[in-house]
Coordinates of C-alpha atoms and ligand atoms in Angstrom, one line a residue:
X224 CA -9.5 24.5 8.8
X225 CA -11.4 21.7 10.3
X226 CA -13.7 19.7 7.8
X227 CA -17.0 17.7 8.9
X228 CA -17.6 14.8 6.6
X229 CA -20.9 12.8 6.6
X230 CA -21.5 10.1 4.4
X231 CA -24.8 8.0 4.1
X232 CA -24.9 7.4 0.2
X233 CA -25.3 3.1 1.0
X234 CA -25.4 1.4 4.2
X235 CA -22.1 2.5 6.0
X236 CA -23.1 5.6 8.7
X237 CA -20.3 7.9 8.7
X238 CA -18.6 10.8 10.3
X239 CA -15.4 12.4 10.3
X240 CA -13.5 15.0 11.2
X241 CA -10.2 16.2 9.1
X242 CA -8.0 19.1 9.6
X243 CA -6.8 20.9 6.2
X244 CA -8.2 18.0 3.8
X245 CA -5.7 16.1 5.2
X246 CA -4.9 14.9 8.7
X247 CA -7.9 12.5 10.0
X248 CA -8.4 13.4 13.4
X249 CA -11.8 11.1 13.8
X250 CA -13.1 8.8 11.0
X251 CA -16.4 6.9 12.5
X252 CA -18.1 4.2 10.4
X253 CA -21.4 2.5 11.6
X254 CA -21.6 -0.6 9.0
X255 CA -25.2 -1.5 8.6
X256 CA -23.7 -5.3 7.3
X257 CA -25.4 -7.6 10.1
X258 CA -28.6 -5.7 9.3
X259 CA -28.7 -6.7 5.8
X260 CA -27.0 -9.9 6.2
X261 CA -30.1 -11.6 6.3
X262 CA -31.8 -10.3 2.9
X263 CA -28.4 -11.1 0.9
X264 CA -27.7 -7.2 -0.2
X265 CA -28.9 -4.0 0.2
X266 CA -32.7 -3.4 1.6
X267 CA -33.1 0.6 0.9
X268 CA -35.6 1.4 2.9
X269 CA -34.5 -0.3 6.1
X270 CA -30.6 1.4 5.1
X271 CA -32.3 5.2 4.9
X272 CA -33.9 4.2 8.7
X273 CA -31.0 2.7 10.3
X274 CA -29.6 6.3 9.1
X275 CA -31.4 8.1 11.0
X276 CA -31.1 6.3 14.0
X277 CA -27.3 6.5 13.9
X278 CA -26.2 9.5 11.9
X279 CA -26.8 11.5 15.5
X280 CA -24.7 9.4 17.9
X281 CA -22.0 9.3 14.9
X282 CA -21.3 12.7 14.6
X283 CA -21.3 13.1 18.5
X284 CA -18.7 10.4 18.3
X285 CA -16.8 12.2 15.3
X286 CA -16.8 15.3 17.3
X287 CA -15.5 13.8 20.5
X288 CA -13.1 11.4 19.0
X289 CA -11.7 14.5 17.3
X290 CA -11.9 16.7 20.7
X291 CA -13.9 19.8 19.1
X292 CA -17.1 21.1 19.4
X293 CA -19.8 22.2 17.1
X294 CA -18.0 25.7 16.9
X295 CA -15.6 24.5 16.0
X296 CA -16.3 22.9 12.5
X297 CA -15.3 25.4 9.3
X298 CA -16.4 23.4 6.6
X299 CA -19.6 20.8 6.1
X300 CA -18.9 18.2 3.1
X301 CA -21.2 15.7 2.7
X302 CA -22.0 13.2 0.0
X303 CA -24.6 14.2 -1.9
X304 CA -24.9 11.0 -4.4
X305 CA -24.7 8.6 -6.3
X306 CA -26.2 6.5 -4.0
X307 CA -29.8 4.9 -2.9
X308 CA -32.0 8.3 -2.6
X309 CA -33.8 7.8 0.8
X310 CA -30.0 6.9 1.9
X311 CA -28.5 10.2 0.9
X312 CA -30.9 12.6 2.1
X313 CA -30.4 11.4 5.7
X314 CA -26.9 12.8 5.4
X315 CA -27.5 15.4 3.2
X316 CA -30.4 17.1 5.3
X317 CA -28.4 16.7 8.2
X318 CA -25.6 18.5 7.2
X319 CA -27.7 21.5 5.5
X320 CA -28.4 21.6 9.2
X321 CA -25.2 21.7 10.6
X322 CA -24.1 24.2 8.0
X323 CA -27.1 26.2 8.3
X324 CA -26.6 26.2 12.3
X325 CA -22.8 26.6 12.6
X326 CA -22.9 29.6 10.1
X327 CA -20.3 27.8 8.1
X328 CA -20.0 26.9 4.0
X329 CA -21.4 23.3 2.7
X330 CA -20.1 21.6 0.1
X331 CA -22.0 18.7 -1.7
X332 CA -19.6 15.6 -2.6
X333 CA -19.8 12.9 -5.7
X334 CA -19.4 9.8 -3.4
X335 CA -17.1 8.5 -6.5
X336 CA -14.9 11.6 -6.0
X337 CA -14.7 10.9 -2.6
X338 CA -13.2 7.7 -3.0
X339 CA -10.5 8.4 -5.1
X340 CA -9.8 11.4 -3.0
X341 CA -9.2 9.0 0.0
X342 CA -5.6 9.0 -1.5
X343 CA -4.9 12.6 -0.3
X344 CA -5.3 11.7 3.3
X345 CA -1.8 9.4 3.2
X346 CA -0.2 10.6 0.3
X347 CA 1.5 14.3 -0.4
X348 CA 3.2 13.2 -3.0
X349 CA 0.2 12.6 -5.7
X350 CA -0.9 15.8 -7.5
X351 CA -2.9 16.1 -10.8
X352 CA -3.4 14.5 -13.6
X353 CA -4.1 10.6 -12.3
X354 CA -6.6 8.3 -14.1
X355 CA -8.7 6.5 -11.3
X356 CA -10.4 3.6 -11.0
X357 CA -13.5 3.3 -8.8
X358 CA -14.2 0.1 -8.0
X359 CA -17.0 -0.8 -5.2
X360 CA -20.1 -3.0 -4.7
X361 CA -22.1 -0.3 -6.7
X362 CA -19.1 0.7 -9.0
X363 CA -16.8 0.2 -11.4
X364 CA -15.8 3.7 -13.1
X365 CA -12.7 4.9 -14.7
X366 CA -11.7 8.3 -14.8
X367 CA -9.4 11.0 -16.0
X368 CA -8.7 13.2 -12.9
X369 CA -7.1 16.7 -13.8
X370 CA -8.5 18.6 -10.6
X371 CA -11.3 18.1 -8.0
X372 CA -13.6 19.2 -10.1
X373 CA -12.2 18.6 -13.5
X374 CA -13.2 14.9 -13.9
X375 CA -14.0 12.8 -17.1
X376 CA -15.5 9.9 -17.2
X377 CA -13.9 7.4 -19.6
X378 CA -15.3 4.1 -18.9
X379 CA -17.6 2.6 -16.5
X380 CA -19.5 -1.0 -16.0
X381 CA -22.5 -2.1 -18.4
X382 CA -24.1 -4.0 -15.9
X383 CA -22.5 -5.2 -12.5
X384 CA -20.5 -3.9 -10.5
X385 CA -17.1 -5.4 -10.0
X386 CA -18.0 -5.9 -6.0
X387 CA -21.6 -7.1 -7.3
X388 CA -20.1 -9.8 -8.9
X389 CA -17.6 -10.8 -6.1
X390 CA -21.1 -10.3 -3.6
X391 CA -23.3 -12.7 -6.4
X392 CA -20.9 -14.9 -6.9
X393 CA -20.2 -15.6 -2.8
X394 CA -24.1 -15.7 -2.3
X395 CA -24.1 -18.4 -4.8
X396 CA -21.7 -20.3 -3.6
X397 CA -22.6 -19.9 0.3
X398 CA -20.3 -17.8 2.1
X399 CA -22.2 -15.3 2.8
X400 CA -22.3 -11.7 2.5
X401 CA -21.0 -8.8 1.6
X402 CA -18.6 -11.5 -0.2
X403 CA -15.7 -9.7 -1.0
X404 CA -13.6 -10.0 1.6
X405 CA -14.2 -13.8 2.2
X406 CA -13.4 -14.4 -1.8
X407 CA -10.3 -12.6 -1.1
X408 CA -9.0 -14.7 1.6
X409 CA -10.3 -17.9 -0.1
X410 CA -8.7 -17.4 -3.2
X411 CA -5.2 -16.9 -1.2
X412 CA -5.5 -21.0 -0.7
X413 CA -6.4 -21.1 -4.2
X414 CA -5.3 -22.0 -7.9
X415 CA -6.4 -19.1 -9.9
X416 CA -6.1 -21.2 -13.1
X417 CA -8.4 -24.0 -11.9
X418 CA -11.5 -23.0 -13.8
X419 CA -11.3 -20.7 -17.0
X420 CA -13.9 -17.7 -17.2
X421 CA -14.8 -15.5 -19.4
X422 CA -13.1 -11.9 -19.7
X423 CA -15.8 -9.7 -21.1
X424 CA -14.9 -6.7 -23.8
X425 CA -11.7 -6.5 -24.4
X426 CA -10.6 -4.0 -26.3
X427 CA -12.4 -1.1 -24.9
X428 CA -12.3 0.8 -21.3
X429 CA -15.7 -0.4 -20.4
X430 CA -16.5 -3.0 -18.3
X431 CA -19.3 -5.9 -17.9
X432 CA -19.2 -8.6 -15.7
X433 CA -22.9 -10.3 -15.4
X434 CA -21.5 -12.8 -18.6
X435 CA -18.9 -13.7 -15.5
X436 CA -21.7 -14.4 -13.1
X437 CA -23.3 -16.3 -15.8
X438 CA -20.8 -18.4 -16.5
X439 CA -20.1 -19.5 -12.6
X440 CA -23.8 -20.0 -12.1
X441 CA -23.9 -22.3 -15.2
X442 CA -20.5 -24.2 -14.0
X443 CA -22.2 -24.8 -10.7
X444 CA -25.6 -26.1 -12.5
X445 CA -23.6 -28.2 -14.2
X446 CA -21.3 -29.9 -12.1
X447 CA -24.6 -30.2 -9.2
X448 CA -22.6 -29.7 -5.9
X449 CA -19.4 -28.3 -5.2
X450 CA -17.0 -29.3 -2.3
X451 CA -15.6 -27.5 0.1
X452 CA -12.4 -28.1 -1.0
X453 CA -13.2 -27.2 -4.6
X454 CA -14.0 -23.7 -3.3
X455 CA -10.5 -22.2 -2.8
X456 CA -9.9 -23.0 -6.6
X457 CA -13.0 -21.8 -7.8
X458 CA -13.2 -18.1 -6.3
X459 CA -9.6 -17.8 -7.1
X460 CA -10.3 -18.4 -10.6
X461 CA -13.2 -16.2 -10.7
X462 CA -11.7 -13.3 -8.8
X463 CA -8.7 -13.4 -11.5
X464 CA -11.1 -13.0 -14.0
X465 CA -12.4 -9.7 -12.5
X466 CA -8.4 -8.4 -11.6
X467 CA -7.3 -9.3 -15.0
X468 CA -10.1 -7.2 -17.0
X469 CA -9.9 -3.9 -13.9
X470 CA -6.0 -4.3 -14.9
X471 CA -5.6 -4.6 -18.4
X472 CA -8.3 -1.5 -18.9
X473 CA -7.3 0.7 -16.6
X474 CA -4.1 0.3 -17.8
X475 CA -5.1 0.8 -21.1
X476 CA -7.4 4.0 -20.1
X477 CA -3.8 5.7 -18.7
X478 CA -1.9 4.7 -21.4
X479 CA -4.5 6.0 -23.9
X480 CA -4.8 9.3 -22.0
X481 CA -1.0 9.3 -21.8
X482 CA -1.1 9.5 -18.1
X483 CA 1.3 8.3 -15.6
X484 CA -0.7 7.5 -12.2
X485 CA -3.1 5.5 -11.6
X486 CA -5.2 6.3 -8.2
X487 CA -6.7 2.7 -7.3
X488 CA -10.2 3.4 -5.0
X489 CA -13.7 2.0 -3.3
X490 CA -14.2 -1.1 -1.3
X491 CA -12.6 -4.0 -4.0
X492 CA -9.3 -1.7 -3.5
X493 CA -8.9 -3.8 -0.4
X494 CA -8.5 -6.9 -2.4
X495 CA -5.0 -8.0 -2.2
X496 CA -4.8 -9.8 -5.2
X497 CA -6.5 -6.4 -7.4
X498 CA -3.7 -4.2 -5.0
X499 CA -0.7 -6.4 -5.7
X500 CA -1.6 -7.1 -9.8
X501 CA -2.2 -3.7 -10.9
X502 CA 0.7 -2.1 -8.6
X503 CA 3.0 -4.9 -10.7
X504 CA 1.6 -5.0 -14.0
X505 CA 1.2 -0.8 -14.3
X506 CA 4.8 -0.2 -13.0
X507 CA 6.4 -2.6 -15.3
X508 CA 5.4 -0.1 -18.3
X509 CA 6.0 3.0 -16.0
X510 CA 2.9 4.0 -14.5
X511 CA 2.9 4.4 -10.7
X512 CA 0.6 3.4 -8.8
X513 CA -1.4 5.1 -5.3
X514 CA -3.8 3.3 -3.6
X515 CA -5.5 3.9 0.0
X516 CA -4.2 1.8 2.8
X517 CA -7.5 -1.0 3.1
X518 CA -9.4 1.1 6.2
X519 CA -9.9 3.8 3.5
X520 CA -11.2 1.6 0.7
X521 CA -14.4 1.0 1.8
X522 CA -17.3 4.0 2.9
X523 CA -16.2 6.6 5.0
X524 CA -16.2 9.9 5.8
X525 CA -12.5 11.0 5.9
X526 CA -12.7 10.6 2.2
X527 CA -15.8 12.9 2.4
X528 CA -14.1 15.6 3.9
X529 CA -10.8 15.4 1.9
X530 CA -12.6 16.1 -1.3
X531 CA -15.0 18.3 0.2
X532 CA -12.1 20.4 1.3
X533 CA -10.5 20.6 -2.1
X534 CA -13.7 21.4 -3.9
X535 CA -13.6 24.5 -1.5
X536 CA -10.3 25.5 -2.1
X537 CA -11.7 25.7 -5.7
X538 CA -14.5 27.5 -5.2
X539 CA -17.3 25.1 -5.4
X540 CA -19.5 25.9 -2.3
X541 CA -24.0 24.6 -2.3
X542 CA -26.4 26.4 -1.2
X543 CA -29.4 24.9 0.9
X544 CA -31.4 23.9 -1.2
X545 CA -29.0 21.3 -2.6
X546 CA -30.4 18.2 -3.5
X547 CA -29.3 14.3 -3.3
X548 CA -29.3 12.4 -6.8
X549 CA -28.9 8.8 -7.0
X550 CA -27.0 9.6 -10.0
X551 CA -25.9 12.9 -10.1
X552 CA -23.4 14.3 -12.8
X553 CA -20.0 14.6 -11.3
Ligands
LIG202 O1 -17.0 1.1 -1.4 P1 -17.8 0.2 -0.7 O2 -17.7 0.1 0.8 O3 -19.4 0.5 -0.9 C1 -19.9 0.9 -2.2 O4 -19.8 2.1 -2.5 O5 -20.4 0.0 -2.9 O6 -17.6 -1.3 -1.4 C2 -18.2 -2.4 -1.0 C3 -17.8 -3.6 -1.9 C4 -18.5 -4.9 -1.7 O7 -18.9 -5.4 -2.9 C5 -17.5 -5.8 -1.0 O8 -17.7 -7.2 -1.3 C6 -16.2 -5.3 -1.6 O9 -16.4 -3.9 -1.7 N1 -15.0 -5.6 -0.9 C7 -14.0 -6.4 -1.3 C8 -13.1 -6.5 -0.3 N2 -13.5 -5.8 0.8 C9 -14.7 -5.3 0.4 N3 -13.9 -7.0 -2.5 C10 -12.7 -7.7 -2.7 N4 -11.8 -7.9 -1.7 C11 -11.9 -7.3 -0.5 N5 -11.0 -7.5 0.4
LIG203 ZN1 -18.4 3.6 -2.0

């Protein structure tokens, strides 16, 4: 069975082919990053128009990449939210389309599922029940996972995003945007007890992180101008403030739901210090850990289709006249 995914829910373009849920045989991303770059984040409208300029040479490239044609497709999963609305219903109208014109079954896809799902296309090992943790620019979820379409929600962010916070805090301090990954390197050079920052809520499985934010943007008030060479210290400390509370809760959230796995996901899974903490920290009381090699973490459509896939398997097929939610139930 050979599964289209499309995924437009933010500003990555995406298309994918994958065979049974689980063998990527294409896996295009067109990263709308040096569009934005210049506004500092996300400009909606201008994301739902670069869209539709790509989302056609994408999914010629997914097919070609892939080495199938149109008839060849079984299967059309496409994300269907949350995400910015004008965003969404490039990908979603397009692959009512597809679906409608290939004579073949669509399946609308919770773009959060899809990210933990992105575990399925490297590991066979990992089956049911896992608590997952979401964790993206938009995102910071945690869930309890007992099938593809048995999913509870049992703690998510307040106010920002974990990646928000990474992206405000690098915009503040200059270097540049999305600010994730350069924070990440950064802090390598770093002492990540330099500065001391505030860890927000502990206790509980929900997360808030603009108290964080706050805190840096008053430390950098205060001390006027930072140097270059106080930077590697600084983000270090500040991104150890956002591992230790995703850590410490999600480990809580599995040992709460007396779970064993924990399925790390989104596009702060490719952080190396998050990936190396939690994989420590969890397995030293016995939970393992999966998480997505880094090309997975952030948007794509692989993920798309893997969870697409399974939701068919279960029965969960849409009908045309599915619509795009910017926050849809899962
Ligand atoms: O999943 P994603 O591609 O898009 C959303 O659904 O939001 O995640 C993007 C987020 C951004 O906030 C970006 O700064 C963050 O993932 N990110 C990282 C790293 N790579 C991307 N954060 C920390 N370390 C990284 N290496
Ligand atoms: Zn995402």
């Amino acid at each position: 069975m050979l599964i289209l995914g499309i995924e437009t829910s933010c500003d990555e373009t995406a298309a994918a082919v994958v065979e049974e849920g689980k063998k990527i045989l294409s896996n295009c991303v067109h990263s709308q990053i040096d569009i934005h770059r210049r506004y500092g984040g996300v400009v909606p409208e201008v994301a739902a128009r670069s869209h539709i300029e790509v989302i056609g040479p994408i999914l010629s490239a997914a097919l070609e990449d892939a080495g199938i044609s149109w008839r060849d497709i079984d299967l059309v999963a496409v994300t269907k939210g949350p995400g910015l609305i004008g965003s969404l219903l490039v990908g979603l109208s397009i692959g009512k389309a597809i679906a409608y014109a290939c004579r073949v079954p669509l399946v609308g896809v919770n773009h959060l599922t899809a990210h933990w799902s992105s575990i399925f296309l490297v590991n066979d090992e990992i089956d049911f029940p896992f608590v997952s943790l979401v964790v993206s620019g938009g995102h910071t979820s945690l869930f309890l996972c007992r099938g593809i379409d048995e999913v509870k929600l049992l703690g998510h962010t307040l106010d920002d995003a974990a990646g928000e916070a990474l992206d405000k805090a690098a915009k503040l301090l200059g270097l540049g945007y999305p600010g994730g990954e350069v924070i990440d390197r950064l802090a390598k050079q770093g002492n990540s007890q330099a500065y001391s920052f505030p860890r927000a809520i502990r206790g509980e499985v929900n997360f808030s992180f603009s108290g964080l934010k706050t805190a840096l943007v008053n430390l950098v008030k205060k001390k006027g101008e930072i140097e270059e060479s106080e930077l590697p210290d600084l983000v270090a400390s500040y991104l150890e403030a956002v591992v230790d509370v995703l850590c410490e809760k999600t480990i809580r959230a599995a040992k709460e739901a007396g779970i064993d796995k924990i399925v790390l996901s989104g596009g702060v899974a490719a952080n190396g210090r998050l990936r190396e903490r939690l994989k420590a920290e969890a397995e030293g009381v016995g939970i393992k850990v999966f998480i997505p090699p880094v090309s997975l973490c952030t948007d794509n459509a692989a993920m798309v289709a893997a969870a697409g896939y399974r939701l068919f398997l279960t029965g969960n097929t849409d009908g045309l006249d599915l619509n795009a939610s910017s926050r849809p139930a899962i």
